[in-house]
Amino acid sequence: MSKKGIIYLFIILFFSGIHSNIAQNTSEETQPLAEILTELETQYSVHFTYVDQTIADIYIVKPDKNFTLEELLDYLKSEANLDFILVDNHNIVISKRMNPLSSIITQKLEEVVITNYLTKGISRKSDGKTSIKTADFGILPGLIEPDILQTIQALPGILSVDETVSNINVRGGTHDQNLILWDGIKMYQSGHFFGLVSAFNPYLTTDINVSKNGTSVIYGDGVSSVIDMQQSNSLDQDFKAGAGFNLIHADGFAKVPLNKQAEIQVSARRSVTDFIFTPTYDQYLQRVFQDSDFSNSEQNTTPIVSNNERFYFYDIATKLLYDITDQDQVRVNFSTINNSLTYDQISLTNDNESLTNTLEQNNFAGGIQYLKYWNSKLTTTAQLYISNYDLKAIDFDVINNQRQNQENEVKDLGIKINATNHIDDNLKLHGGYQFNEVIISNLEEIDIPDFTSFVREVNRTHSIYGEAEFTSADKNTYARIGIRTNFIEKFSEFFTEPRLSVSHKLNNNFRFEFLAEFKSQTTSQIIDLQNDFLGIEKRRWILSNNEDIPIIKSVQGAFGVHYNKNKLFISAEAFIKNVEGITSRSQGFQNQFQFVNDIGKYQVKGVDFLINKQFESFSTWLSYSFSNNDYTFDNLNNSNTFRNNLDIRHAVTFANTYSINNLNLALGFNWHSGKPTTLPEEIQNNANNIIEYKSPNSDNLSNYFRTDISATYKLKFGNKLDASIGASIWNIFDRKNIINTYFATDENGDIVTIDNLSLGITPNISFRVRF
């Protein structure tokens, strides 16, 4: 089918689905509790907080519309056999009827400022962070499954200049400046398919919290943001499972009760790309490998053929939950993430010699956590974990008969001890200790000429922290203030990092907030050469040595004003962030600074704006981000300030979601100004094949524009079995967006322009079952 045919078919299905679903008569004697709660939130202007599994498979008769809120809660408690705890006039916590200690602690939840932020399942908290619940997730344009790291890019101030989840830029920062946690374990790999698919299975990763500023002192690292992912942490006593597939991968998950005190959770996912060729895979293949050794680059005039390629990825996650008593809990988990690529290169001018190139990328994580409820006020947790990242490549140069081995390995061993004390209903205290030992090694071997380089760095960090959270009796004011002190053994240096988050409700409609933080990190990613690791996964992790690779430090602050009334949410947040200690090798320069190593800093100032209007079945939003992001390096550009490689001055998103009965639809537009680029001088002296460039980042690529559409439909087969089907088209108009441009010289010394293009029109379909 042609591309136009795909578009027309999708539009027909899109609108026929609306018509058929409006025509359905869904009035029944009983309805799912989840659907009823959604209606009650609108009717009573309240928000229900719950774990999705708590209300799953519960059907009740709709309550009387004339009930008072108190009468409504009594009715729901009786009919659903659950606890409905009124935290304040607008927030209600739903939980299973449990032991007194757990019930009391459950009431100490952070206040939700706005629910269904952008779409169902996303909410904004009073401390400035954004919470995503995958089990409640609605739909976003271009997505038919709750891809975690794609979803957070819908938030203002977060985007990826190259469309990958392995290069997420939060307010102008590089990807390595994001702290990505999975059940408290730092992850050094975030993407499958070398960045086009999130590496974290969303069907057991139930809660994601994203903080761009004012983060809790519990978190170290991450000078740009924290992305904290949590698997389900409660025993449900119910067997649940599901499986599904799309045009890239198939997956399955299960939650299996072992007895009343124990449960095991398992999820697994594997690509189907090594034995099924799909149009989605074709687009992904072109996008990822267009500028790698796998594809013939434009400046390569020697005929080389790559074939017999085999690519696949998989991930497996397991978690054991064991409640020793009502007050003692043990959680054990592990995860493994893998990408694997092999392909042959054949030289047509060298006796058709064939050699196999390989690239392996893996992240293993494992941990054990013990949680103790001492009483209704005091809780402690202790966690021991290890995270191991390994990137290996074998690259054969068939023309020069040369073999190159490269390896980048990270071993991160951590211990975390935390205590939380609920002084009263308005004050909560946190305190704790964290230890990390990080070992990073880099290996490079070349056979002709014989060359070996091996660098191994070790760093141990001890951290202590304390923090107070305050909520006023009228729930109008929230404040969290804390301080974290890191001691780095290798350098015998202390780093003190205060953090602050304050929000105050002026009246029922207006709220303002102030966020500020100091942060530091000792790990970062660099690029030695653009063709490292086959030119596909170019970045390698390194450790600070306090010399040519300093410790990265950041200071940032933000002030925001938010308006929320009658499902209309308007938000404006101004921010400033200063980050120092970056190296030029970490910024991915492909101009006159590509082979220069220097130390510098950047400053980004800007405003994030959002307007979101929700109706009963419809949500629409417009977000706009303006930022000015500039470098200053000690020895580059005569120490003058110049534009950051990630200086996206303007970014706009306009999107709509529509839900009726079991049908979800989404349509969205993404536009942003082109990233900076450096052009060659018009007059060149190429005697030495050296390109003379204009001022760094003084020009821009063309503006980026993309339109996405998606639809999902749920099928109910009974109380225990349901299914869903989905379809999406990414970049529906097949716009050729240039996401990067650089220049090289060919064998004749002529300058060649290499453009990297974004994903073209990319269809996808999915089918899932749950039981």
Short mmCIF file of N, CA and C in Angstrom, two decimals, residues 236-313:
data_model
loop_
_atom_site.label_atom_id
_atom_site.label_comp_id
_atom_site.label_asym_id
_atom_site.label_seq_id
_atom_site.Cartn_x
_atom_site.Cartn_y
_atom_site.Cartn_z
N ASP A 236 -0.96 -7.60 45.67
CA ASP A 236 -2.35 -7.47 45.26
C ASP A 236 -3.17 -8.73 45.51
N GLN A 237 -2.52 -9.85 45.78
CA GLN A 237 -3.20 -11.13 46.01
C GLN A 237 -4.00 -11.60 44.80
N ASP A 238 -3.75 -11.00 43.65
CA ASP A 238 -4.46 -11.39 42.44
C ASP A 238 -3.45 -11.69 41.33
N PHE A 239 -3.72 -12.76 40.59
CA PHE A 239 -2.89 -13.06 39.43
C PHE A 239 -3.29 -12.14 38.29
N LYS A 240 -2.30 -11.50 37.69
CA LYS A 240 -2.55 -10.65 36.54
C LYS A 240 -1.46 -10.91 35.51
N ALA A 241 -1.84 -10.88 34.26
CA ALA A 241 -0.87 -11.12 33.20
C ALA A 241 -1.34 -10.41 31.93
N GLY A 242 -0.43 -10.26 31.03
CA GLY A 242 -0.75 -9.62 29.76
C GLY A 242 0.33 -9.89 28.75
N ALA A 243 -0.02 -9.73 27.49
CA ALA A 243 0.94 -9.93 26.41
C ALA A 243 0.50 -9.10 25.23
N GLY A 244 1.46 -8.78 24.39
CA GLY A 244 1.12 -7.98 23.22
C GLY A 244 2.26 -7.91 22.24
N PHE A 245 1.96 -7.29 21.10
CA PHE A 245 3.00 -7.11 20.09
C PHE A 245 2.68 -5.87 19.28
N ASN A 246 3.71 -5.33 18.67
CA ASN A 246 3.55 -4.31 17.64
C ASN A 246 4.52 -4.64 16.51
N LEU A 247 4.76 -3.70 15.63
CA LEU A 247 5.59 -4.00 14.46
C LEU A 247 7.08 -3.95 14.74
N ILE A 248 7.45 -3.76 16.01
CA ILE A 248 8.86 -3.75 16.41
C ILE A 248 9.17 -4.87 17.39
N HIS A 249 8.29 -5.11 18.36
CA HIS A 249 8.62 -6.09 19.40
C HIS A 249 7.36 -6.76 19.93
N ALA A 250 7.57 -7.86 20.67
CA ALA A 250 6.52 -8.56 21.40
C ALA A 250 6.91 -8.62 22.87
N ASP A 251 5.92 -8.64 23.75
CA ASP A 251 6.24 -8.63 25.18
C ASP A 251 5.17 -9.35 25.97
N GLY A 252 5.50 -9.65 27.21
CA GLY A 252 4.55 -10.24 28.14
C GLY A 252 4.93 -9.90 29.57
N PHE A 253 3.95 -9.95 30.46
CA PHE A 253 4.24 -9.70 31.88
C PHE A 253 3.27 -10.51 32.73
N ALA A 254 3.65 -10.72 33.98
CA ALA A 254 2.79 -11.45 34.91
C ALA A 254 3.09 -11.01 36.33
N LYS A 255 2.03 -10.91 37.13
CA LYS A 255 2.14 -10.72 38.58
C LYS A 255 1.53 -11.95 39.22
N VAL A 256 2.36 -12.73 39.90
CA VAL A 256 1.94 -14.04 40.38
C VAL A 256 2.04 -14.10 41.89
N PRO A 257 0.91 -14.17 42.61
CA PRO A 257 0.97 -14.35 44.07
C PRO A 257 1.52 -15.73 44.41
N LEU A 258 2.49 -15.78 45.29
CA LEU A 258 3.04 -17.06 45.74
C LEU A 258 2.32 -17.56 46.97
N ASN A 259 1.97 -16.64 47.86
CA ASN A 259 1.13 -16.90 49.02
C ASN A 259 0.65 -15.55 49.52
N LYS A 260 0.09 -15.49 50.71
CA LYS A 260 -0.43 -14.22 51.21
C LYS A 260 0.65 -13.20 51.51
N GLN A 261 1.89 -13.67 51.59
CA GLN A 261 2.98 -12.75 51.95
C GLN A 261 3.96 -12.49 50.83
N ALA A 262 3.81 -13.16 49.70
CA ALA A 262 4.83 -13.04 48.66
C ALA A 262 4.20 -12.98 47.27
N GLU A 263 4.90 -12.30 46.39
CA GLU A 263 4.47 -12.16 45.00
C GLU A 263 5.70 -11.99 44.14
N ILE A 264 5.64 -12.50 42.92
CA ILE A 264 6.72 -12.30 41.96
C ILE A 264 6.16 -11.61 40.72
N GLN A 265 6.93 -10.66 40.20
CA GLN A 265 6.56 -9.94 39.00
C GLN A 265 7.62 -10.20 37.94
N VAL A 266 7.18 -10.49 36.73
CA VAL A 266 8.10 -10.78 35.64
C VAL A 266 7.61 -10.08 34.38
N SER A 267 8.52 -9.45 33.68
CA SER A 267 8.19 -8.88 32.38
C SER A 267 9.33 -9.18 31.42
N ALA A 268 9.00 -9.38 30.16
CA ALA A 268 10.01 -9.67 29.14
C ALA A 268 9.55 -9.08 27.81
N ARG A 269 10.51 -8.64 27.08
CA ARG A 269 10.21 -8.04 25.77
C ARG A 269 11.35 -8.37 24.81
N ARG A 270 10.98 -8.65 23.57
CA ARG A 270 12.00 -8.95 22.55
C ARG A 270 11.56 -8.40 21.21
N SER A 271 12.53 -7.86 20.48
CA SER A 271 12.24 -7.37 19.14
C SER A 271 11.93 -8.53 18.21
N VAL A 272 11.15 -8.22 17.17
CA VAL A 272 10.85 -9.22 16.14
C VAL A 272 11.56 -8.88 14.83
N THR A 273 12.47 -7.91 14.91
CA THR A 273 13.06 -7.35 13.70
C THR A 273 14.05 -8.28 13.01
N ASP A 274 14.52 -9.32 13.71
CA ASP A 274 15.49 -10.20 13.07
C ASP A 274 14.82 -11.34 12.31
N PHE A 275 13.49 -11.46 12.41
CA PHE A 275 12.83 -12.48 11.60
C PHE A 275 11.54 -12.01 10.94
N ILE A 276 11.14 -10.77 11.18
CA ILE A 276 9.99 -10.19 10.48
C ILE A 276 10.39 -8.79 10.01
N PHE A 277 10.24 -8.52 8.73
CA PHE A 277 10.55 -7.20 8.19
C PHE A 277 9.25 -6.41 8.06
N THR A 278 9.19 -5.26 8.72
CA THR A 278 7.98 -4.45 8.72
C THR A 278 8.32 -3.04 8.25
N PRO A 279 7.30 -2.25 7.82
CA PRO A 279 7.57 -0.87 7.41
C PRO A 279 8.11 -0.02 8.56
N THR A 280 7.69 -0.34 9.79
CA THR A 280 8.20 0.39 10.95
C THR A 280 9.69 0.13 11.12
N TYR A 281 10.07 -1.14 11.03
CA TYR A 281 11.49 -1.50 11.14
C TYR A 281 12.30 -0.85 10.03
N ASP A 282 11.75 -0.79 8.85
CA ASP A 282 12.45 -0.18 7.71
C ASP A 282 12.77 1.28 8.01
N GLN A 283 11.80 2.01 8.57
CA GLN A 283 12.05 3.42 8.90
C GLN A 283 13.06 3.55 10.04
N TYR A 284 12.93 2.71 11.05
CA TYR A 284 13.88 2.75 12.16
C TYR A 284 15.30 2.44 11.69
N LEU A 285 15.40 1.46 10.79
CA LEU A 285 16.70 1.05 10.27
C LEU A 285 17.38 2.22 9.55
N GLN A 286 16.61 2.90 8.69
CA GLN A 286 17.17 4.03 7.96
C GLN A 286 17.58 5.15 8.91
N ARG A 287 16.76 5.38 9.94
CA ARG A 287 17.04 6.49 10.86
C ARG A 287 18.30 6.21 11.70
N VAL A 288 18.43 5.03 12.27
CA VAL A 288 19.53 4.75 13.19
C VAL A 288 20.85 4.59 12.47
N PHE A 289 20.83 3.88 11.33
CA PHE A 289 22.08 3.51 10.69
C PHE A 289 22.46 4.38 9.50
N GLN A 290 21.77 5.52 9.31
CA GLN A 290 22.04 6.32 8.13
C GLN A 290 23.43 6.95 8.13
N ASP A 291 24.02 7.14 9.31
CA ASP A 291 25.33 7.80 9.40
C ASP A 291 26.30 6.94 10.19
N SER A 292 26.34 5.66 9.85
CA SER A 292 27.20 4.72 10.58
C SER A 292 28.02 3.92 9.58
N ASP A 293 28.92 3.10 10.12
CA ASP A 293 29.70 2.21 9.26
C ASP A 293 28.82 1.21 8.52
N PHE A 294 27.63 0.95 9.09
CA PHE A 294 26.71 0.00 8.47
C PHE A 294 26.22 0.51 7.11
N SER A 295 26.09 1.84 7.00
CA SER A 295 25.66 2.46 5.75
C SER A 295 26.86 3.13 5.10
N ASN A 296 26.91 3.11 3.79
CA ASN A 296 28.01 3.77 3.09
C ASN A 296 27.84 5.27 3.21
N SER A 297 28.77 5.94 3.87
CA SER A 297 28.69 7.39 4.00
C SER A 297 28.98 8.04 2.66
N GLU A 298 28.48 9.25 2.49
CA GLU A 298 28.55 9.89 1.19
C GLU A 298 29.97 10.22 0.75
N GLN A 299 30.86 10.38 1.76
CA GLN A 299 32.22 10.73 1.37
C GLN A 299 33.08 9.52 1.05
N ASN A 300 32.52 8.32 1.21
CA ASN A 300 33.29 7.10 0.97
C ASN A 300 33.13 6.70 -0.50
N THR A 301 34.20 6.79 -1.25
CA THR A 301 34.12 6.47 -2.68
C THR A 301 34.54 5.04 -3.00
N THR A 302 35.01 4.31 -1.99
CA THR A 302 35.42 2.93 -2.21
C THR A 302 34.19 2.02 -2.11
N PRO A 303 33.92 1.20 -3.11
CA PRO A 303 32.71 0.37 -3.08
C PRO A 303 32.77 -0.70 -2.00
N ILE A 304 31.86 -0.57 -1.02
CA ILE A 304 31.74 -1.55 0.07
C ILE A 304 30.27 -1.92 0.20
N VAL A 305 30.00 -3.17 0.40
CA VAL A 305 28.63 -3.64 0.56
C VAL A 305 28.48 -4.21 1.97
N SER A 306 27.41 -3.79 2.67
CA SER A 306 27.08 -4.35 3.98
C SER A 306 25.87 -5.25 3.83
N ASN A 307 25.96 -6.47 4.35
CA ASN A 307 24.82 -7.38 4.23
C ASN A 307 24.83 -8.36 5.40
N ASN A 308 23.88 -9.32 5.33
CA ASN A 308 23.72 -10.33 6.38
C ASN A 308 23.56 -9.69 7.76
N GLU A 309 22.91 -8.54 7.79
CA GLU A 309 22.74 -7.87 9.08
C GLU A 309 21.74 -8.62 9.96
N ARG A 310 22.01 -8.63 11.25
CA ARG A 310 21.09 -9.23 12.22
C ARG A 310 21.04 -8.31 13.43
N PHE A 311 19.86 -7.80 13.69
CA PHE A 311 19.70 -6.89 14.81
C PHE A 311 18.53 -7.35 15.68
N TYR A 312 18.74 -7.32 16.99
CA TYR A 312 17.64 -7.60 17.90
C TYR A 312 17.91 -6.93 19.25
N PHE A 313 16.85 -6.78 20.03
CA PHE A 313 17.00 -6.30 21.40
C PHE A 313 16.04 -7.05 22.30
#
